[in-house]
Coordinates of C-alpha atoms in Angstrom, one line a residue:
Chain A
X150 CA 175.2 143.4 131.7
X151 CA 175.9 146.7 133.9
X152 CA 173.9 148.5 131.9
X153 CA 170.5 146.0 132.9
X154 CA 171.6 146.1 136.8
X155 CA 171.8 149.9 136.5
X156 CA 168.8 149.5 135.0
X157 CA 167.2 147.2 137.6
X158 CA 168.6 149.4 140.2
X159 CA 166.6 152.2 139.3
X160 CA 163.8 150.9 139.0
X161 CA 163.6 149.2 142.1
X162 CA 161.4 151.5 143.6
X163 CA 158.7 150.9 140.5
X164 CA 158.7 147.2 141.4
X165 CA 158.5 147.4 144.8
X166 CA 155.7 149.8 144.0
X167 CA 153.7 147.7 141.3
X168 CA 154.2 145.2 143.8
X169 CA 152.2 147.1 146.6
X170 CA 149.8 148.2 144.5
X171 CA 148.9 144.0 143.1
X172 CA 148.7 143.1 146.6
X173 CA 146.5 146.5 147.9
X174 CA 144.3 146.7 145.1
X175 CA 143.3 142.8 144.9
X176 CA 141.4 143.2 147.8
X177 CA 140.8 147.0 148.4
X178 CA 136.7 146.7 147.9
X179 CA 136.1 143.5 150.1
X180 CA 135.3 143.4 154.0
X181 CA 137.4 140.8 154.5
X182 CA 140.3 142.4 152.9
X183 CA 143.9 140.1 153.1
X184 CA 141.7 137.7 155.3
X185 CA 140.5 136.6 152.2
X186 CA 143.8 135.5 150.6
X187 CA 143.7 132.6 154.1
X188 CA 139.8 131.9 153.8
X189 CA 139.5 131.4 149.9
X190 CA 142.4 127.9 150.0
X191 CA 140.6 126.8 153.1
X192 CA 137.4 126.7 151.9
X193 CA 138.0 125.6 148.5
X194 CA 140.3 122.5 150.6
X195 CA 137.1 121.7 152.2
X196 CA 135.0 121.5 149.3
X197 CA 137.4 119.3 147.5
X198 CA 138.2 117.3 150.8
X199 CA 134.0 116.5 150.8
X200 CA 133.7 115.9 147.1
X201 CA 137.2 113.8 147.0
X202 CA 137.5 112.0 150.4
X203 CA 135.3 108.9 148.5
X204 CA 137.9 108.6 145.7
X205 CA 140.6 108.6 148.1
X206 CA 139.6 106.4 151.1
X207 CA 138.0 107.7 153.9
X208 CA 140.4 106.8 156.2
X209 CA 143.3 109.1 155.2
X210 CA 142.8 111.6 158.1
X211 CA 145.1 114.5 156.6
X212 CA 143.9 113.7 152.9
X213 CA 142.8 117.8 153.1
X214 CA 146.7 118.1 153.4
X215 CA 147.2 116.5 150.4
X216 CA 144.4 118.3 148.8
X217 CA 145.7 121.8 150.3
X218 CA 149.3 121.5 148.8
X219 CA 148.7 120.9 145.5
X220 CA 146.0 123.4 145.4
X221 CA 147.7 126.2 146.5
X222 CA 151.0 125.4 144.3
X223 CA 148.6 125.0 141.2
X224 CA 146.4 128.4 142.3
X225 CA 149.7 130.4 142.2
X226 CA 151.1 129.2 138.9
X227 CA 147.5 129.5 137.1
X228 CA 146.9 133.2 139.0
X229 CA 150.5 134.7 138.5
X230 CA 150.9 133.2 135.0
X231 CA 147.4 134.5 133.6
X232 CA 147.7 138.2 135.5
X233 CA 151.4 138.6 134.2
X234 CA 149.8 137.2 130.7
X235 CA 148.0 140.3 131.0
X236 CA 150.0 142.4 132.3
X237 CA 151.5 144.4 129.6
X238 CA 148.5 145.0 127.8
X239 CA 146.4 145.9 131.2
X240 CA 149.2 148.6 131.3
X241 CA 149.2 149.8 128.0
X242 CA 148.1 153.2 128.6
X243 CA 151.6 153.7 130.7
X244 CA 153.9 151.8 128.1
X245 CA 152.9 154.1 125.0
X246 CA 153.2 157.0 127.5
X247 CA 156.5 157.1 129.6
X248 CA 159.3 154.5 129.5
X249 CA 160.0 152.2 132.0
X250 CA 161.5 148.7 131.5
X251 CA 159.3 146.6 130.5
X252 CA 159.7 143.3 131.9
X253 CA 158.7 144.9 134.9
X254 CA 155.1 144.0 134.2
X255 CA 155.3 140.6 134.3
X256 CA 157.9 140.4 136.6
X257 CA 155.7 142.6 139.5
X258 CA 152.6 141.2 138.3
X259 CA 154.4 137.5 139.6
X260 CA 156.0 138.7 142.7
X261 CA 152.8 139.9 144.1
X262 CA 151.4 136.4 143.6
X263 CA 153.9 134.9 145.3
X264 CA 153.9 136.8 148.1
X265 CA 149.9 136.5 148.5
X266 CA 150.7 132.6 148.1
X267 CA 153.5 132.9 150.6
X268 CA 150.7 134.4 153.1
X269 CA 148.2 131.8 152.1
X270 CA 150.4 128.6 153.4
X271 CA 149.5 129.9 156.8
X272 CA 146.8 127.8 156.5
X273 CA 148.4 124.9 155.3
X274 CA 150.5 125.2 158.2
X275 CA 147.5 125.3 160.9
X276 CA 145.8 122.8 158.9
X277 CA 148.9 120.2 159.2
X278 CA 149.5 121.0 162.4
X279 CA 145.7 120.2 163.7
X280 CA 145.5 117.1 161.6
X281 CA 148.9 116.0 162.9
X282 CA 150.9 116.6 159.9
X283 CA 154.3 117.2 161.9
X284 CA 157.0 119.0 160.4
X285 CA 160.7 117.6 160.7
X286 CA 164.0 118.3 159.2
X287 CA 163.2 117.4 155.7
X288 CA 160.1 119.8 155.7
X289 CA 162.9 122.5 155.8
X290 CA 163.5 121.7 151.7
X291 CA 160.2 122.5 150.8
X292 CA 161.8 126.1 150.2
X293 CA 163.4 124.7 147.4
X294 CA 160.3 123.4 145.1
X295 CA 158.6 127.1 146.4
X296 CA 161.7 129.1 144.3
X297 CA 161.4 126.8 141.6
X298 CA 158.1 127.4 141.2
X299 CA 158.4 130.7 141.2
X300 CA 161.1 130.7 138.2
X301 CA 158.9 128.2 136.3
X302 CA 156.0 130.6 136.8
X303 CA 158.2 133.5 135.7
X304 CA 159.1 131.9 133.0
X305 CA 155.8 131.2 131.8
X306 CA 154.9 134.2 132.4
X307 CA 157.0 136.2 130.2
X308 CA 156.3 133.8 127.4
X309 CA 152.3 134.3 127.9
X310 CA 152.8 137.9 128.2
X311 CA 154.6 138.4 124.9
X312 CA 152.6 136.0 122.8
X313 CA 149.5 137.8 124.6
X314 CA 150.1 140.8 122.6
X315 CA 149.9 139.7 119.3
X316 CA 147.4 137.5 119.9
X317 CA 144.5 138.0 122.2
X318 CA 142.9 134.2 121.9
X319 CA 145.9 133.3 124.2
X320 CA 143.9 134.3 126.8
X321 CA 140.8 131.9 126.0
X322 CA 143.7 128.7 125.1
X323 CA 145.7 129.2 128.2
X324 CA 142.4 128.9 130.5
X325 CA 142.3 125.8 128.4
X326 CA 145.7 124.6 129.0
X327 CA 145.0 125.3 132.7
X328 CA 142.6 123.0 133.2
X329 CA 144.3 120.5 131.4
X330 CA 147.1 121.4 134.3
X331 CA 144.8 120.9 136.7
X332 CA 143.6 117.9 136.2
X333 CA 147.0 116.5 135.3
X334 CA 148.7 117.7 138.4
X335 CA 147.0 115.2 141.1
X336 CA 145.3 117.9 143.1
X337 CA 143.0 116.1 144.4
X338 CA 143.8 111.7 143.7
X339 CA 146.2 109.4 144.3
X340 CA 148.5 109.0 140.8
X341 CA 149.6 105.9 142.1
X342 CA 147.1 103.7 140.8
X343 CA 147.7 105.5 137.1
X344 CA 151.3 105.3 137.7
X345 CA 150.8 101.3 137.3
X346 CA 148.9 101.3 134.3
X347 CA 151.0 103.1 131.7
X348 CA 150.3 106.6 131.7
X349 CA 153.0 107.8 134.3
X350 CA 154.1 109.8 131.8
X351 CA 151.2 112.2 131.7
X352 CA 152.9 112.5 134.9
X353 CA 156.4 112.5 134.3
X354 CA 156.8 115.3 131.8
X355 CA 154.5 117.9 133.9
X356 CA 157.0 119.8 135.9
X357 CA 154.5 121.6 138.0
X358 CA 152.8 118.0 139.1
X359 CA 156.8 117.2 139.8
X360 CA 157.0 120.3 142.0
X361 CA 153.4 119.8 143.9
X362 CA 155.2 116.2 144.6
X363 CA 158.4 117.4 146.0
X364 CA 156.7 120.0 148.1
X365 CA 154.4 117.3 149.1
X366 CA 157.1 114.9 150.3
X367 CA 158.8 117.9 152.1
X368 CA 155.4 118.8 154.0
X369 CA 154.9 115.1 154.7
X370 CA 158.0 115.2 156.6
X371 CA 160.5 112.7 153.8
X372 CA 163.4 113.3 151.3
X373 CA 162.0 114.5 147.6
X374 CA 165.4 113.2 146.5
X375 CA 165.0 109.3 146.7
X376 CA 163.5 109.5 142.8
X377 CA 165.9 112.9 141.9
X378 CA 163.7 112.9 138.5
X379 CA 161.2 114.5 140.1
X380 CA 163.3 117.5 141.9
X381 CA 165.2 117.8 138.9
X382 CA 163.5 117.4 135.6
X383 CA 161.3 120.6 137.3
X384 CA 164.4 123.0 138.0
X385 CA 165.7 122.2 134.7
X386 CA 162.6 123.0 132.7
X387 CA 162.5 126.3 135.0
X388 CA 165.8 127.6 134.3
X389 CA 165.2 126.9 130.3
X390 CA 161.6 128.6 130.8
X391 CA 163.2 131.6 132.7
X392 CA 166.0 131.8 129.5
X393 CA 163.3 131.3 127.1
X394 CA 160.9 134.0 128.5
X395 CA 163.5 136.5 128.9
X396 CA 164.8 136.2 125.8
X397 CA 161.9 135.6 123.4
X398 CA 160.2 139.3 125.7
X399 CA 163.5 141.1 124.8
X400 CA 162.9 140.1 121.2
X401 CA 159.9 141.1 120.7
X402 CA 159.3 143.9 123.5
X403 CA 160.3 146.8 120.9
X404 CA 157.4 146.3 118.5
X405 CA 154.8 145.9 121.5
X406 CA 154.2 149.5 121.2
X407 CA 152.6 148.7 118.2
X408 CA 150.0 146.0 118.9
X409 CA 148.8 147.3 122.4
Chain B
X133 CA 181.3 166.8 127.7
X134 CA 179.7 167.0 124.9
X135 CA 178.8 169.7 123.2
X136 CA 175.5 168.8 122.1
X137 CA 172.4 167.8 124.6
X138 CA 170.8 165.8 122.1
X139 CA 171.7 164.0 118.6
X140 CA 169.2 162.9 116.3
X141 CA 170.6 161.0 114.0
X142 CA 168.7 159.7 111.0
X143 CA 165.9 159.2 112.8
X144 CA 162.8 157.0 111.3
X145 CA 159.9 155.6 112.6
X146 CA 157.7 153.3 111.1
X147 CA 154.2 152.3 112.1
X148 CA 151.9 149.6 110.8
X149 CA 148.3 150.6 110.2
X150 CA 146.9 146.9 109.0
X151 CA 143.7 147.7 107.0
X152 CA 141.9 145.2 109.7
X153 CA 143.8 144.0 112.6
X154 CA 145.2 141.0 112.9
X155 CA 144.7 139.9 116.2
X156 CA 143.0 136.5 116.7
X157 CA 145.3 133.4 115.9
X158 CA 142.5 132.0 113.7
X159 CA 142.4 134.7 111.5
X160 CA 146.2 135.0 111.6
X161 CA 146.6 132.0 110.1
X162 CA 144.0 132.0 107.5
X163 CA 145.6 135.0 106.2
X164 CA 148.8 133.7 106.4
X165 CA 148.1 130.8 104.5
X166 CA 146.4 132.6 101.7
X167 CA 149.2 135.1 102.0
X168 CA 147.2 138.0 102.7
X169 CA 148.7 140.2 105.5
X170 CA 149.7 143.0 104.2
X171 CA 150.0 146.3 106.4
X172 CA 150.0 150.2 105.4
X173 CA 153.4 151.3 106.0
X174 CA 153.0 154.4 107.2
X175 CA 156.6 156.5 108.3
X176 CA 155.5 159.1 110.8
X177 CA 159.1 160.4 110.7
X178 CA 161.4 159.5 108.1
X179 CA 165.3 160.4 107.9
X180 CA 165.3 163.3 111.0
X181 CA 168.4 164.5 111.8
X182 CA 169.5 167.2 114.0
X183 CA 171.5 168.3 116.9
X184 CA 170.7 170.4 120.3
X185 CA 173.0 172.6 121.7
X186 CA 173.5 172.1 125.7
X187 CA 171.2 175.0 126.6
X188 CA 169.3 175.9 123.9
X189 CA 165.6 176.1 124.0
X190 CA 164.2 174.9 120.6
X191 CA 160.4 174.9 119.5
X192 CA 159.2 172.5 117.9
X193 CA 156.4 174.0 115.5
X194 CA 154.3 171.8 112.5
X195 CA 150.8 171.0 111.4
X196 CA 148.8 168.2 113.0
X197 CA 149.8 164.7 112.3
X198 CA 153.4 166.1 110.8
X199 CA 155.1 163.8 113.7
X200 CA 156.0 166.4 116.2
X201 CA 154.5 164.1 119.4
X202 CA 156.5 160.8 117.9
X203 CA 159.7 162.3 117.6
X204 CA 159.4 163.9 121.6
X205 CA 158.3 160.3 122.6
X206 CA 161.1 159.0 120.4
X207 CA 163.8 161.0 122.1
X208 CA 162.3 160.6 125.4
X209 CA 162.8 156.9 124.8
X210 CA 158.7 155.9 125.0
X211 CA 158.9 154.8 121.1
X212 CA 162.6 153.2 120.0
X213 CA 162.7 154.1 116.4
X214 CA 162.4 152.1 113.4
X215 CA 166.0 153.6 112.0
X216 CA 168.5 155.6 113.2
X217 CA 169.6 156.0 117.0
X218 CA 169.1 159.1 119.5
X219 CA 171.8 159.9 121.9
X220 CA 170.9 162.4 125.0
X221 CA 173.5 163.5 127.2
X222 CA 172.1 164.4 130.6
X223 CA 169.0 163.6 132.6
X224 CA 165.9 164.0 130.9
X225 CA 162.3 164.6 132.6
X226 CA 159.0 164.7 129.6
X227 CA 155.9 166.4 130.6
X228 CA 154.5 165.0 127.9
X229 CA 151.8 162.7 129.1
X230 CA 151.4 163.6 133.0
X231 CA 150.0 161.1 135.2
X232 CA 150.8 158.6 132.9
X233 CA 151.0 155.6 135.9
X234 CA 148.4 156.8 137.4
X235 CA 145.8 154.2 139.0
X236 CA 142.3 155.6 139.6
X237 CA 141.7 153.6 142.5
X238 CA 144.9 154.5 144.8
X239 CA 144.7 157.6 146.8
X240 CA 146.2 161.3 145.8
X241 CA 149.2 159.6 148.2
X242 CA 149.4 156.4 147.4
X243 CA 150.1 157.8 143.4
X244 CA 152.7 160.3 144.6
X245 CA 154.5 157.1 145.2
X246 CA 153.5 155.1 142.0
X247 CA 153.6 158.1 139.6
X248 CA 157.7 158.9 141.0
X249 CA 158.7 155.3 140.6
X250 CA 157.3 155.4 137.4
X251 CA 159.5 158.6 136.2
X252 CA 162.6 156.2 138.2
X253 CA 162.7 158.7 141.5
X254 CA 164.0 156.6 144.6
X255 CA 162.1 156.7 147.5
X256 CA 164.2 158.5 149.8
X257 CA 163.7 161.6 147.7
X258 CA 159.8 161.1 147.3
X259 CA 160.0 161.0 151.3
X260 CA 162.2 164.1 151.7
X261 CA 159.8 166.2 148.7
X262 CA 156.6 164.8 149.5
X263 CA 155.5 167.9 151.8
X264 CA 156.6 170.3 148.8
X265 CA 154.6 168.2 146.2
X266 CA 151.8 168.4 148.2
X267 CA 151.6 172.5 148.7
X268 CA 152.3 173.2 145.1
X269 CA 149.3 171.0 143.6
X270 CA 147.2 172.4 146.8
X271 CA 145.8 169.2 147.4
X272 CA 146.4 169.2 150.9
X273 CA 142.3 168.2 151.6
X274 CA 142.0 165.7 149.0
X275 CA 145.7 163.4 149.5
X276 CA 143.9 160.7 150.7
X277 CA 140.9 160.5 148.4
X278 CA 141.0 158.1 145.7
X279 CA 141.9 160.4 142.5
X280 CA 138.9 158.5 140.2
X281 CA 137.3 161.8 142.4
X282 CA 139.3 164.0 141.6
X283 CA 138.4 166.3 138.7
X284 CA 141.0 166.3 135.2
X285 CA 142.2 169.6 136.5
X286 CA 143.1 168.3 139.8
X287 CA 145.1 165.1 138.2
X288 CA 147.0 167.1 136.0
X289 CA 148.4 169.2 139.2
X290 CA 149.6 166.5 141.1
X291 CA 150.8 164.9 137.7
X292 CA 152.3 168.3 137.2
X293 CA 153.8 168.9 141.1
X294 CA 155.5 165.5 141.0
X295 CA 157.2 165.2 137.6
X296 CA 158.6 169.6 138.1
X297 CA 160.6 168.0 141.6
X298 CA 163.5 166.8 139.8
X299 CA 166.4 169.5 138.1
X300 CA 166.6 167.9 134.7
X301 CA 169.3 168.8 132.5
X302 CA 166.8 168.6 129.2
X303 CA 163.3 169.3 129.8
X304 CA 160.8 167.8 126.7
X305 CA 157.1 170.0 126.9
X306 CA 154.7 169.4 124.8
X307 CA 151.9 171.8 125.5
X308 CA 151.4 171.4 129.3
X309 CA 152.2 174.9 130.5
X310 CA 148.2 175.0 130.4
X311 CA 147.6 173.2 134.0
X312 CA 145.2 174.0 135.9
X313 CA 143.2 176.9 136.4
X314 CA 144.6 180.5 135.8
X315 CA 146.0 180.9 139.4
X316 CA 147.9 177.3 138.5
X317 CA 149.0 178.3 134.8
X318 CA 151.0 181.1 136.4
X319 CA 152.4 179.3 139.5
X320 CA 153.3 176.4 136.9
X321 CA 154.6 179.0 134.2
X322 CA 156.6 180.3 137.0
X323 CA 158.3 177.1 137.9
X324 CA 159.0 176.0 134.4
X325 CA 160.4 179.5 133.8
X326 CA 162.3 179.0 136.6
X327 CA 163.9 176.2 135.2
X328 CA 164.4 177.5 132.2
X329 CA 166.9 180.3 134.0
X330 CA 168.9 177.5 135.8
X331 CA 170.0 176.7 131.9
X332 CA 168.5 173.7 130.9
X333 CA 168.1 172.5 127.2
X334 CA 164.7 172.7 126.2
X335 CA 162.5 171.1 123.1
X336 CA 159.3 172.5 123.3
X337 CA 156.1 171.7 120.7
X338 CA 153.7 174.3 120.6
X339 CA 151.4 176.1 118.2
X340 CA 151.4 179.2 119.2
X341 CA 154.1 181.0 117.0
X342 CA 153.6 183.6 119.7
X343 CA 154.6 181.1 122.7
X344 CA 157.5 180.0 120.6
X345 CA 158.6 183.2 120.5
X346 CA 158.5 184.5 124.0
X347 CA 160.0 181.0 125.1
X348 CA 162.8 179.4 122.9
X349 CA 165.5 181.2 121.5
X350 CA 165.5 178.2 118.3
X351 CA 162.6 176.5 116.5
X352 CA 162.2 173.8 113.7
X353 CA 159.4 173.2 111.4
X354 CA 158.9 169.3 111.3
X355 CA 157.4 168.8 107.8
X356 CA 158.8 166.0 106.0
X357 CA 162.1 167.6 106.6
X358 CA 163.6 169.5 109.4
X359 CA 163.6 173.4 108.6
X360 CA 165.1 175.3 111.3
X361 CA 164.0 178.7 111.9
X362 CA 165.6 182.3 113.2
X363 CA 163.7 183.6 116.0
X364 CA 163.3 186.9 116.6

């Protein structure tokens, strides 16, 4: 166990680096630069808010609220699990030349992701604010579904990133599986009405559509722990996800060199 | 302390050459179900075994293909190996592959950074040698140009100036004392040379006998086995 934190302590720097250079590099050739990482949710919200406000009601003044959180909590976990899928083959030139740890890949590739996201809820936070979403004490525990998200992305990441090298169609099935995501995680309708007529469990056993709902309540301004399902069944699933990506990456991460 | 810099001890590496590779899921299983994967084994380095003295310089000398760039990469801890187990005593720095970390679209400054993370430098000490890395690739004009501009020549001394900051106890070459243009061989000669006097162990793979020579004071033949030679 010393040994990894020695480990991790070394190569501190590296991560902080790879880190940097996700986050410069993404928008290095634009105009617009780290604007775009504000712009890009708030169109998108708009879009969805004029294509979805029928489905919804029209009344629902901060329906692009609604629309805004579980976007940008779905666009994190689909962009940090497919770039740290591709991670360690995107850096196979460096892996069959020097050592370095490897989960640092996936690990970096994450972290960047979540700190663009992190920038990116500016907007939900002028957005609320203008169409008097007001926060309160609850909206304080909306950290807590954030870092839980993060693990569960992790996670999944590692797990993508490992299978990624042996087989390259996981790229082409997890696109798949995203969209599947998507549309599962009530982005952009009320789950209410399909709550009622049996399929709550579509629902139920999708930890990121459990996390978009906790984060929800806590923007909304009430307690995510009156149904403590739906804060826990998420952490849970993330901390076995974390164990499982970890562990199935050290497995297989010696034999890597061989695939890449 | 131990007496030896490095142990190599029964050292095999094994690498699958599939006759087609295997790398869709469909085809995976079709062949799995018919029972058809099958690799080439192929054992670039099979049963090594050998010891390095704290401060010996060894060259490593053998034909093309006999292994000689797997077993650096091996003991510099790039490959892990099939069988057997490497134990190094001291801090090692390979110029094997420089400017391996490298991104094309980062400035000459910007990959001083990246490239010294990579090889595990903190960042205190890029920040107190970053003036000196500078001067000796003499890339002062170009630091903040991206380096996809720079020419091969101009990578390899910055790849060169950055991984030569550190003192290394064991120092793995493989061929790179050619840097650069003839006013850079001799200034990067120099500094290796220099290193060399401050008495660190040293595995070099060359194929000039001559080099050997004039450089190690040991050298093995890889070639199936490990044959070491006198030099004189």
């Amino acid at each position: 166990m010393t040994k990894y934190i020695e480990g991790f302590k070394k190569y501190r720097f590296l991560l902080r680096e790879l880190v940097k250079k996700g986050i410069k590099l993404k928008y290095r050739r634009s105009y617009l630069g780290i604007i775009w990482t504000l712009l890009e949710p708030l169109l998108t919200m708009m879009v969805l808010t004029l294509v979805f406000s029928t489905f919804y009601g029209k009344n629902d003044r901060s329906f692009p609220v609604y629309v805004l959180t579980g976007r940008l909590l779905y666009s994190f976990f689909s962009q940090g699990t497919k770039t740290a899928m591709k991670s360690v083959r995107g850096h196979a030139a460096m892996i069959k030349k020097v050592y370095v740890p490897k989960y640092i890949y996936p690990l970096s590739s994450v972290i960047y992701n979540f700190i663009i996201f992190l920038i990116s809820l500016i907007v939900l936070v002028g957005v609320s604010i203008v169409l008097g979403v007001y926060p309160n004490w609850w909206t304080l525990t909306a950290v807590l579904p954030l870092l839980i998200l993060f693990l569960f992305t992790l996670g999944v990441g590692m797990i993508l990133s490992t299978i990624a090298v042996f087989f390259r169609d996981t790229e082409y099935l997890w696109d798949v599986a995203l969209m599947l995501i998507m549309y599962t995680c009530a982005i952009f309708y009320d789950p209410s009405r399909l709550m009622k007529t049996g399929t709550d469990w579509v629902f139920r056993l999708n930890p990121l559509y459990a996390l978009i709902k906790c984060f929800r309540d806590a923007v909304y301004g009430a307690s995510m722990f009156s149904e403590p399902y739906w804060f826990f069944m998420p952490l849970c699933v993330s901390i076995i996800t974390v164990i499982i990506g970890f562990g199935l990456f050290k497995w297989k991460q010696d034999s890597f060199i061989l695939h890449i | 302390m131990a007496k030896y810099a490095i142990e190599v001890k029964d050292v095999s590496m094994k690498f699958n050459l599939s006759k087609e590779k295997v790398d869709s899921l469909k085809e995976y299983f079709i062949k799995f179900l018919k029972r058809q994967i099958k690799y080439n084994e192929f054992w670039a380095l099979k049963h090594i075994s050998f010891n390095v003295e704290k401060g010996d310089r060894v060259g490593v000398l053998g034909l093309n293909g006999a292994g000689k760039s797997t077993l650096l990469k091996v003991i510099a801890g790039v490959f892990k190996p099939t069988e057997g187990q490497v134990v190094r005593h001291g801090k090692i720095v390979p110029l094997l592959e420089l400017g391996a970390g490298f991104d094309s679209q980062y400035t000459g400054r910007e990959n001083i950074y990246l490239y010294s993370s990579v090889l595990g430098y903190s960042r205190s000490f890029v920040d107190s040698r970053f003036d000196d890395i500078v001067k000796f690739s003499e890339l002062e004009e170009f630091i903040d140009v991206p380096i996809k501009n720079y020419s091969s020549g101009m990578k390899s001394r910055l790849g060169f100036s950055i991984a030569t900051q550190v003192n290394p106890d064991i120092l793995i070459l493989d061929e790179v004392l050619s840097v650069g243009d003839a006013k850079f061989k001799k200034k990067s000669e120099a500094k290796i040379m220099g290193m060399f006097d401050s008495g660190v162990t040293v595995l070099f793979v060359s194929h000039s006998l001559a080099q050997v020579k004039r450089l190690c004071n040991k050298a093995i033949i890889l070639e199936k086995v490990i044959l070491w030679l006198p030099v004189t």
